[in-house]
Short mmCIF file of C-alpha atoms and ligand atoms in Angstrom, two decimals:
data_model
loop_
_atom_site.label_atom_id
_atom_site.label_comp_id
_atom_site.label_asym_id
_atom_site.label_seq_id
_atom_site.Cartn_x
_atom_site.Cartn_y
_atom_site.Cartn_z
CA UNK A 65 13.70 33.88 -18.42
CA UNK A 66 12.56 33.46 -14.82
CA UNK A 67 8.89 33.63 -13.97
CA UNK A 68 7.44 34.18 -10.54
CA UNK A 69 6.60 30.49 -10.29
CA UNK A 70 10.13 29.37 -11.11
CA UNK A 71 12.05 31.70 -8.82
CA UNK A 72 14.45 29.88 -6.52
CA UNK A 73 16.11 31.22 -3.41
CA UNK A 74 19.06 29.48 -1.76
CA UNK A 75 18.27 28.17 1.72
CA UNK A 76 21.09 27.07 3.96
CA UNK A 77 20.73 23.95 6.08
CA UNK A 78 21.50 24.87 9.69
CA UNK A 79 20.66 21.62 11.45
CA UNK A 80 20.10 17.94 10.72
CA UNK A 81 18.21 15.69 13.13
CA UNK A 82 18.19 11.97 12.33
CA UNK A 83 14.66 10.83 13.19
CA UNK A 84 14.61 7.11 12.32
CA UNK A 85 16.99 4.80 10.44
CA UNK A 86 15.53 6.09 7.16
CA UNK A 87 14.41 9.66 7.82
CA UNK A 88 15.82 12.98 8.95
CA UNK A 89 14.65 16.52 9.61
CA UNK A 90 16.58 19.38 8.01
CA UNK A 91 16.23 22.94 9.31
CA UNK A 92 16.93 25.83 6.92
CA UNK A 93 17.30 29.57 7.11
CA UNK A 94 17.55 32.28 4.47
CA UNK A 95 21.01 33.55 3.58
CA UNK A 96 20.01 37.09 4.64
CA UNK A 97 18.30 35.82 7.83
CA UNK A 98 14.95 36.98 6.36
CA UNK A 99 11.69 35.58 7.75
CA UNK A 100 9.63 32.84 6.08
CA UNK A 101 5.95 33.33 5.26
CA UNK A 102 3.82 30.23 4.76
CA UNK A 103 0.76 28.37 5.93
CA UNK A 104 1.00 25.16 7.94
CA UNK A 105 0.57 22.28 5.47
CA UNK A 106 2.45 23.92 2.59
CA UNK A 107 5.58 22.54 0.95
CA UNK A 108 8.86 23.70 -0.58
CA UNK A 109 10.11 22.53 -3.98
CA UNK A 110 13.88 22.04 -3.91
CA UNK A 111 16.28 21.97 -6.82
CA UNK A 112 18.83 19.25 -6.22
CA UNK A 113 21.90 18.56 -8.35
CA UNK A 114 22.32 14.79 -8.37
CA UNK A 115 25.44 13.81 -10.34
CA UNK A 116 25.12 16.78 -12.70
CA UNK A 117 21.36 16.39 -13.32
CA UNK A 118 18.97 18.94 -11.83
CA UNK A 119 16.04 17.26 -10.08
CA UNK A 120 13.02 18.93 -8.46
CA UNK A 121 11.16 17.47 -5.50
CA UNK A 122 8.51 18.82 -3.14
CA UNK A 123 8.87 18.44 0.64
CA UNK A 124 6.18 19.53 3.08
CA UNK A 125 7.22 21.82 5.87
CA UNK A 126 7.08 20.20 9.30
CA UNK A 127 7.85 23.43 11.17
CA UNK A 128 5.38 26.07 12.39
CA UNK A 129 4.89 29.39 10.55
CA UNK A 130 4.67 31.03 13.98
CA UNK A 131 8.45 30.67 14.31
CA UNK A 132 9.41 32.24 10.97
CA UNK A 133 13.19 32.56 11.42
CA UNK A 134 13.69 29.06 10.01
CA UNK A 135 11.79 26.23 8.35
CA UNK A 136 12.15 22.46 8.54
CA UNK A 137 11.39 19.57 6.21
CA UNK A 138 11.48 15.91 7.13
CA UNK A 139 12.59 13.49 4.43
CA UNK A 140 12.09 9.73 4.33
CA UNK A 141 14.18 7.45 2.15
CA UNK A 142 12.24 5.95 -0.79
CA UNK A 143 13.64 2.62 -1.96
CA UNK A 144 15.65 3.34 -5.11
CA UNK A 145 14.59 7.00 -5.02
CA UNK A 146 17.07 9.38 -6.59
CA UNK A 147 16.64 12.54 -4.52
CA UNK A 148 15.54 11.24 -1.11
CA UNK A 149 18.58 8.96 -0.95
CA UNK A 150 20.89 11.68 -2.21
CA UNK A 151 19.67 14.18 0.39
CA UNK A 152 19.75 11.73 3.28
CA UNK A 153 23.27 10.66 2.29
CA UNK A 154 24.69 14.16 1.64
CA UNK A 155 22.68 16.99 3.20
CA UNK A 156 24.29 18.41 6.34
CA UNK A 157 24.42 21.75 8.15
CA UNK A 158 26.24 24.34 6.02
CA UNK A 159 24.98 23.11 2.62
CA UNK A 160 22.66 25.44 0.66
CA UNK A 161 19.85 24.26 -1.64
CA UNK A 162 17.73 26.39 -4.00
CA UNK A 163 14.03 26.27 -3.11
CA UNK A 164 10.84 27.78 -4.52
CA UNK A 165 8.53 29.82 -2.30
CA UNK A 166 6.21 27.75 -0.08
CA UNK A 167 3.11 26.57 -1.97
CA UNK A 168 0.15 24.25 -1.64
CA UNK A 169 -3.48 24.30 -0.53
CA UNK A 170 -3.50 21.46 2.02
CA UNK A 171 -3.89 24.03 4.75
CA UNK A 172 -6.32 24.97 7.49
CA UNK A 173 -6.96 28.29 5.77
CA UNK A 174 -7.75 26.86 2.31
CA UNK A 175 -10.24 24.19 3.41
CA UNK A 176 -13.43 24.08 5.47
CA UNK A 177 -12.47 23.11 9.03
CA UNK A 178 -14.00 22.77 12.47
CA UNK A 179 -12.54 23.00 15.95
CA UNK A 180 -12.42 19.18 16.36
CA UNK A 181 -9.46 18.16 14.23
CA UNK A 182 -8.33 14.69 13.35
CA UNK A 183 -4.80 14.82 11.93
CA UNK A 184 -4.25 11.33 10.51
CA UNK A 185 -0.93 10.35 8.95
CA UNK A 186 1.49 7.53 8.25
CA UNK A 187 5.16 7.44 7.26
CA UNK A 188 6.51 10.73 5.88
CA UNK A 189 2.90 11.99 5.64
CA UNK A 190 3.34 13.17 9.21
CA UNK A 191 5.05 16.36 7.99
CA UNK A 192 2.11 18.63 7.03
CA UNK A 193 0.05 17.32 9.98
CA UNK A 194 2.90 18.12 12.36
CA UNK A 195 3.17 21.63 10.97
CA UNK A 196 -0.58 22.16 11.48
CA UNK A 197 -0.48 20.82 15.05
CA UNK A 198 2.55 22.91 15.96
CA UNK A 199 1.01 26.06 14.52
CA UNK A 200 -2.42 25.56 16.13
CA UNK A 201 -0.87 24.88 19.53
CA UNK A 202 1.83 27.53 19.35
CA UNK A 203 -0.72 30.20 18.43
CA UNK A 204 -3.17 28.95 21.09
CA UNK A 205 -6.10 28.34 18.71
CA UNK A 206 -9.31 27.10 20.29
CA UNK A 207 -9.22 23.58 18.82
CA UNK A 208 -9.00 19.99 19.98
CA UNK A 209 -6.47 17.93 18.05
CA UNK A 210 -6.49 14.16 17.88
CA UNK A 211 -3.21 13.22 16.19
CA UNK A 212 -3.36 9.66 14.84
CA UNK A 213 -0.09 8.31 13.45
CA UNK A 214 0.47 4.89 11.89
CA UNK A 215 3.84 3.17 11.55
CA UNK A 216 5.31 -0.30 11.48
CA UNK A 217 7.00 -0.16 14.89
CA UNK A 218 8.16 2.28 17.55
CA UNK A 219 11.50 2.60 15.73
CA UNK A 220 9.65 3.86 12.63
CA UNK A 221 7.84 6.73 14.36
CA UNK A 222 9.10 9.97 12.81
CA UNK A 223 9.42 12.94 15.20
CA UNK A 224 8.61 10.56 18.09
CA UNK A 225 10.01 12.84 20.80
CA UNK A 226 8.21 15.92 19.48
CA UNK A 227 4.89 14.04 19.44
CA UNK A 228 5.36 12.89 23.03
CA UNK A 229 6.34 16.42 24.09
CA UNK A 230 3.18 17.92 22.51
CA UNK A 231 1.07 15.23 24.16
CA UNK A 232 2.53 16.06 27.57
CA UNK A 233 2.45 19.84 27.14
CA UNK A 234 -1.02 20.51 25.71
CA UNK A 235 -4.40 19.43 27.11
CA UNK A 236 -6.03 19.96 23.73
CA UNK A 237 -3.60 17.58 21.92
CA UNK A 238 -4.18 13.83 22.07
CA UNK A 239 -1.77 11.38 20.47
CA UNK A 240 -2.70 7.91 19.25
CA UNK A 241 0.02 5.80 17.68
CA UNK A 242 -1.13 2.78 15.68
CA UNK A 243 1.80 0.40 15.39
CA UNK A 244 1.85 -2.94 13.59
CA UNK A 245 4.30 -4.26 16.18
CA UNK A 246 4.44 -2.89 19.70
CA UNK A 247 4.72 -3.98 23.32
CA UNK A 248 3.85 -0.51 24.56
CA UNK A 249 0.37 -0.54 26.08
CA UNK A 250 -0.05 3.19 25.34
CA UNK A 251 -0.08 2.33 21.63
CA UNK A 252 -2.78 0.66 19.56
CA UNK A 253 -1.55 -2.48 17.89
CA UNK A 254 -2.52 -3.36 14.34
CA UNK A 255 -3.42 -1.36 11.27
CA UNK A 256 -6.16 1.17 10.75
CA UNK A 257 -9.26 -0.88 9.91
CA UNK A 258 -13.01 -0.36 10.35
CA UNK A 259 -13.25 -1.45 14.05
CA UNK A 260 -10.23 0.69 15.00
CA UNK A 261 -11.54 3.65 13.00
CA UNK A 262 -14.89 3.39 14.80
CA UNK A 263 -13.16 3.16 18.19
CA UNK A 264 -11.00 6.22 17.52
CA UNK A 265 -13.73 8.24 15.87
CA UNK A 266 -16.95 7.18 17.61
CA UNK A 267 -19.04 9.91 16.01
CA UNK A 268 -18.62 12.38 13.18
CA UNK A 269 -20.00 15.39 14.99
CA UNK A 270 -18.24 18.52 13.83
CA UNK A 271 -14.97 16.76 13.09
CA UNK A 272 -12.54 17.57 10.29
CA UNK A 273 -9.99 15.11 8.93
CA UNK A 274 -6.67 16.15 7.41
CA UNK A 275 -4.80 13.07 6.22
CA UNK A 276 -1.50 12.37 4.48
CA UNK A 277 0.55 9.22 3.93
CA UNK A 278 1.42 6.45 1.47
CA UNK A 279 -1.18 5.77 -1.25
CA UNK A 280 -2.68 2.57 0.30
CA UNK A 281 -3.02 4.30 3.70
CA UNK A 282 -4.77 7.31 2.17
CA UNK A 283 -7.13 5.09 0.18
CA UNK A 284 -7.98 3.14 3.36
CA UNK A 285 -8.63 6.30 5.43
CA UNK A 286 -10.85 7.76 2.71
CA UNK A 287 -12.84 4.55 2.33
CA UNK A 288 -13.26 4.15 6.11
CA UNK A 289 -14.41 7.76 6.41
CA UNK A 290 -16.92 7.34 3.58
CA UNK A 291 -18.23 4.07 5.01
CA UNK A 292 -18.69 5.62 8.44
CA UNK A 293 -20.82 8.40 6.95
CA UNK A 294 -18.21 11.10 7.54
CA UNK A 295 -19.05 14.50 6.04
CA UNK A 296 -16.59 14.35 3.13
CA UNK A 297 -16.67 18.16 2.77
CA UNK A 298 -14.62 18.08 5.96
CA UNK A 299 -12.23 15.39 4.68
CA UNK A 300 -8.97 16.75 3.24
CA UNK A 301 -6.04 14.75 1.91
CA UNK A 302 -2.54 15.40 0.56
CA UNK A 303 -0.85 12.84 -1.68
CA UNK A 304 2.92 12.72 -2.09
CA UNK A 305 2.52 10.48 -5.15
CA UNK A 306 -0.26 10.07 -7.71
CA UNK A 307 -3.03 7.89 -6.31
CA UNK A 308 -4.11 6.72 -9.75
CA UNK A 309 -1.33 5.43 -11.96
CA UNK A 310 -3.61 3.10 -13.82
CA UNK A 311 -4.07 5.09 -17.01
CA UNK A 312 -1.80 3.57 -19.66
CA UNK A 313 -0.78 5.63 -22.63
CA UNK A 314 -1.74 4.31 -26.03
CA UNK A 315 0.16 5.69 -29.03
CA UNK A 316 -2.42 7.19 -31.39
CA UNK A 317 -0.10 8.85 -33.89
CA UNK A 318 -2.00 12.16 -33.51
CA UNK A 319 0.00 15.21 -32.45
CA UNK A 320 -0.50 18.96 -32.20
CA UNK A 321 1.78 21.91 -32.81
CA UNK A 322 2.75 24.03 -29.81
CA UNK A 323 4.75 27.22 -29.41
CA UNK A 324 6.38 28.75 -26.33
CA UNK A 325 7.10 32.28 -27.63
CA UNK A 326 8.98 33.36 -24.48
CA UNK A 327 11.65 30.80 -25.30
CA UNK A 328 11.42 30.85 -29.13
CA UNK A 329 10.39 27.15 -29.13
CA UNK A 330 8.09 25.38 -31.53
CA UNK A 331 7.40 21.72 -30.85
CA UNK A 332 4.97 18.84 -31.19
CA UNK A 333 2.77 17.46 -28.40
CA UNK A 334 1.58 13.92 -29.05
CA UNK A 335 -2.10 13.37 -28.23
CA UNK A 336 -1.32 11.03 -25.34
CA UNK A 337 1.80 12.81 -24.11
CA UNK A 338 1.74 15.04 -21.03
CA UNK A 339 2.34 18.68 -21.82
CA UNK A 340 5.16 18.61 -19.24
CA UNK A 341 7.01 15.85 -21.13
CA UNK A 342 6.62 17.76 -24.39
CA UNK A 343 7.86 21.03 -22.86
CA UNK A 344 10.88 19.29 -21.34
CA UNK A 345 11.71 17.53 -24.62
CA UNK A 346 11.60 20.92 -26.38
CA UNK A 347 13.99 22.45 -23.84
CA UNK A 348 11.47 24.81 -22.25
CA UNK A 349 12.60 25.34 -18.62
CA UNK A 350 9.42 24.08 -16.99
CA UNK A 351 9.77 22.45 -13.56
CA UNK A 352 8.37 19.00 -12.96
CA UNK A 353 8.59 18.05 -9.29
CA UNK A 354 5.84 15.57 -8.32
CA UNK A 355 4.82 14.89 -11.97
CA UNK A 356 1.43 13.84 -10.65
CA UNK A 357 -0.70 16.96 -10.35
CA UNK A 358 -0.01 17.53 -6.67
CA UNK A 359 2.70 20.15 -6.14
CA UNK A 360 1.91 22.89 -8.66
CA UNK A 361 5.54 23.35 -9.79
CA UNK A 362 4.75 22.70 -13.50
CA UNK A 363 2.03 25.37 -13.77
CA UNK A 364 1.84 27.15 -17.13
CA UNK A 365 -0.64 29.26 -19.07
CA UNK A 366 -2.12 27.71 -22.17
CA UNK A 367 -4.18 28.99 -25.09
CA UNK A 368 -5.84 26.07 -26.87
CA UNK A 369 -7.77 22.95 -25.97
CA UNK A 370 -6.45 20.89 -23.07
CA UNK A 371 -7.76 17.92 -21.13
CA UNK A 372 -6.58 18.02 -17.57
CA UNK A 373 -6.78 15.51 -14.72
CA UNK A 374 -5.68 17.77 -11.87
CA UNK A 375 -6.11 21.41 -11.00
CA UNK A 376 -4.77 21.03 -7.44
CA UNK A 377 -2.96 24.16 -6.21
CA UNK A 378 -4.53 26.36 -8.94
CA UNK A 379 -6.87 29.13 -7.81
CA UNK A 380 -10.19 29.77 -9.55
CA UNK A 381 -8.64 32.98 -10.89
CA UNK A 382 -5.64 31.16 -12.36
CA UNK A 383 -7.90 28.53 -13.95
CA UNK A 384 -10.01 31.32 -15.49
CA UNK A 385 -6.80 32.87 -16.87
CA UNK A 386 -5.89 29.60 -18.60
CA UNK A 387 -3.35 28.15 -16.18
CA UNK A 388 -2.97 24.36 -16.13
CA UNK A 389 -0.69 21.84 -14.48
CA UNK A 390 1.33 20.65 -17.45
CA UNK A 391 2.13 17.25 -15.90
CA UNK A 392 -1.60 16.51 -15.77
CA UNK A 393 -2.60 18.02 -19.11
CA UNK A 394 -2.87 16.67 -22.63
CA UNK A 395 -3.32 18.65 -25.82
CA UNK A 396 -6.46 18.48 -27.96
CA UNK A 397 -5.54 21.30 -30.34
CA UNK A 398 -2.52 23.41 -31.31
CA UNK A 399 -1.29 25.36 -28.28
CA UNK A 400 0.45 28.55 -27.18
CA UNK A 401 2.23 28.02 -23.87
CA UNK A 402 3.61 30.60 -21.42
CA UNK A 403 5.39 29.84 -18.17
C1 FAD B 743 3.35 18.07 -2.15
C2 FAD B 743 4.38 17.03 -1.78
C3 FAD B 743 4.93 17.02 -0.52
C4 FAD B 743 5.87 16.04 -0.17
N1 FAD B 743 6.38 16.04 1.09
C5 FAD B 743 7.26 15.09 1.45
C6 FAD B 743 7.78 15.05 2.78
O1 FAD B 743 7.43 15.88 3.63
N2 FAD B 743 8.69 14.10 3.10
C7 FAD B 743 9.08 13.14 2.18
O2 FAD B 743 9.92 12.29 2.53
N3 FAD B 743 8.59 13.15 0.91
C8 FAD B 743 7.71 14.10 0.53
N4 FAD B 743 7.22 14.12 -0.75
C9 FAD B 743 7.73 13.13 -1.73
C10 FAD B 743 8.99 13.70 -2.39
O3 FAD B 743 8.69 14.82 -3.18
C11 FAD B 743 9.65 12.68 -3.34
O4 FAD B 743 8.68 12.19 -4.23
C12 FAD B 743 10.25 11.50 -2.58
O5 FAD B 743 11.30 11.96 -1.74
C13 FAD B 743 10.83 10.47 -3.58
O6 FAD B 743 11.73 11.12 -4.43
P1 FAD B 743 12.97 10.30 -4.98
O7 FAD B 743 13.68 11.16 -5.95
O8 FAD B 743 13.75 9.71 -3.87
O9 FAD B 743 12.26 9.09 -5.74
P2 FAD B 743 12.10 8.98 -7.33
O10 FAD B 743 13.44 8.68 -7.92
O11 FAD B 743 11.32 10.14 -7.84
O12 FAD B 743 11.15 7.69 -7.42
C14 FAD B 743 11.63 6.36 -7.26
C15 FAD B 743 10.45 5.40 -7.22
O13 FAD B 743 9.74 5.58 -5.98
C16 FAD B 743 8.36 5.92 -6.22
N5 FAD B 743 8.04 6.98 -5.24
C17 FAD B 743 8.26 8.30 -5.38
N6 FAD B 743 7.89 8.98 -4.27
C18 FAD B 743 7.43 8.05 -3.41
C19 FAD B 743 6.92 8.11 -2.09
N7 FAD B 743 6.78 9.29 -1.42
N8 FAD B 743 6.55 6.95 -1.51
C20 FAD B 743 6.68 5.77 -2.16
N9 FAD B 743 7.16 5.65 -3.42
C21 FAD B 743 7.52 6.77 -4.03
C22 FAD B 743 8.31 6.44 -7.64
O14 FAD B 743 7.04 6.22 -8.21
C23 FAD B 743 9.41 5.64 -8.32
O15 FAD B 743 8.92 4.38 -8.70
C24 FAD B 743 6.28 15.07 -1.12
C25 FAD B 743 5.72 15.10 -2.41
C26 FAD B 743 4.78 16.04 -2.74
C27 FAD B 743 4.20 16.05 -4.11
S1 FES B 744 4.92 18.62 -11.36
FE1 FES B 744 3.79 18.78 -9.53
S2 FES B 744 1.84 19.43 -10.24
FE2 FES B 744 2.92 19.03 -12.03
#
């Protein structure tokens, strides 16, 4: 049975742009040429067949919703990563991939914002920030954008030409590239530390930060913002991986009984097992994409007692109705689960 949250639509890749040695942008359109509806900062979850195994991964849109005929995602190779390597090695114009509808709440509309925006990113974390900048500029919003991007060297700057073009075209867009190695005097050399943060952001007046990047970068930006007295209600972050992987599972021997009546499944959920793992082991067609409480793909409705570590992407209404993210939930009683 398909639920609204697990509906996939084939999107056909119409263009590939190699950005750096280890990243590329892929543009997609709908098979029927229909228009896309999304908010800048949202992501798509793709279903990818890698050697006969279906894998699900989220990729933030780097395109602007104001040009809805197509969408683009920008993918960076992760060392040893199954899907990023597969897509960068195989995905070309003409190939179709099933994708879920755009989702996510790392958006300008879902968070308190001001007109002084700091879009701070590193590595592949540039994607949602780029989408926001493109949308704000394309729709002529009354904002000032300071786009701060960190990378190892000039060769590692993703969407380098687009960033330079925005910087040249718009008075209300300012680009700062922080590169570990650079001879270009327009760039800042080094890594984002307290003195550099203070130089770039001399005061906190009315500024909003949206930040995305590798876990250590995000932790550094958050710490620097806190230490500088930034109003953390105006600090918004998107993680591509779980920031806290420190919780180790300890086998307790306790388990609960669960049923998924839609699929005629009855199964056990161990006390320290994620509900997602238990659903998958029972053959319930739940989708685990990020597996870290970030993307929302594994959402399901639960009756019973659950302890959950993430409710990201769930609305207050969904939480009230009993929806949880199964990857971030553990059972504390017998459960009834619906997808
Ligand atoms: C909401 C959301 C948006 C995302 N947007 C983008 C995007 O715009 N562009 C993009 O390139 N990726 C993005 N990602 C990450 C993407 O979904 C995959 O996780 C990534 O491509 C790695 O998948 P993989 O199958 O290659 O690696 P896997 O086989 O899943 O993992 C291999 C190893 O790499 C580690 N790992 C997984 N992901 C990362 C990562 N991002 N950085 C470092 N180590 C990692 C894993 O912990 C594991 O040890 C996003 C993730 C989320 C949740
Ligand atoms: S799989 Fe992404 S939130 Fe659970």
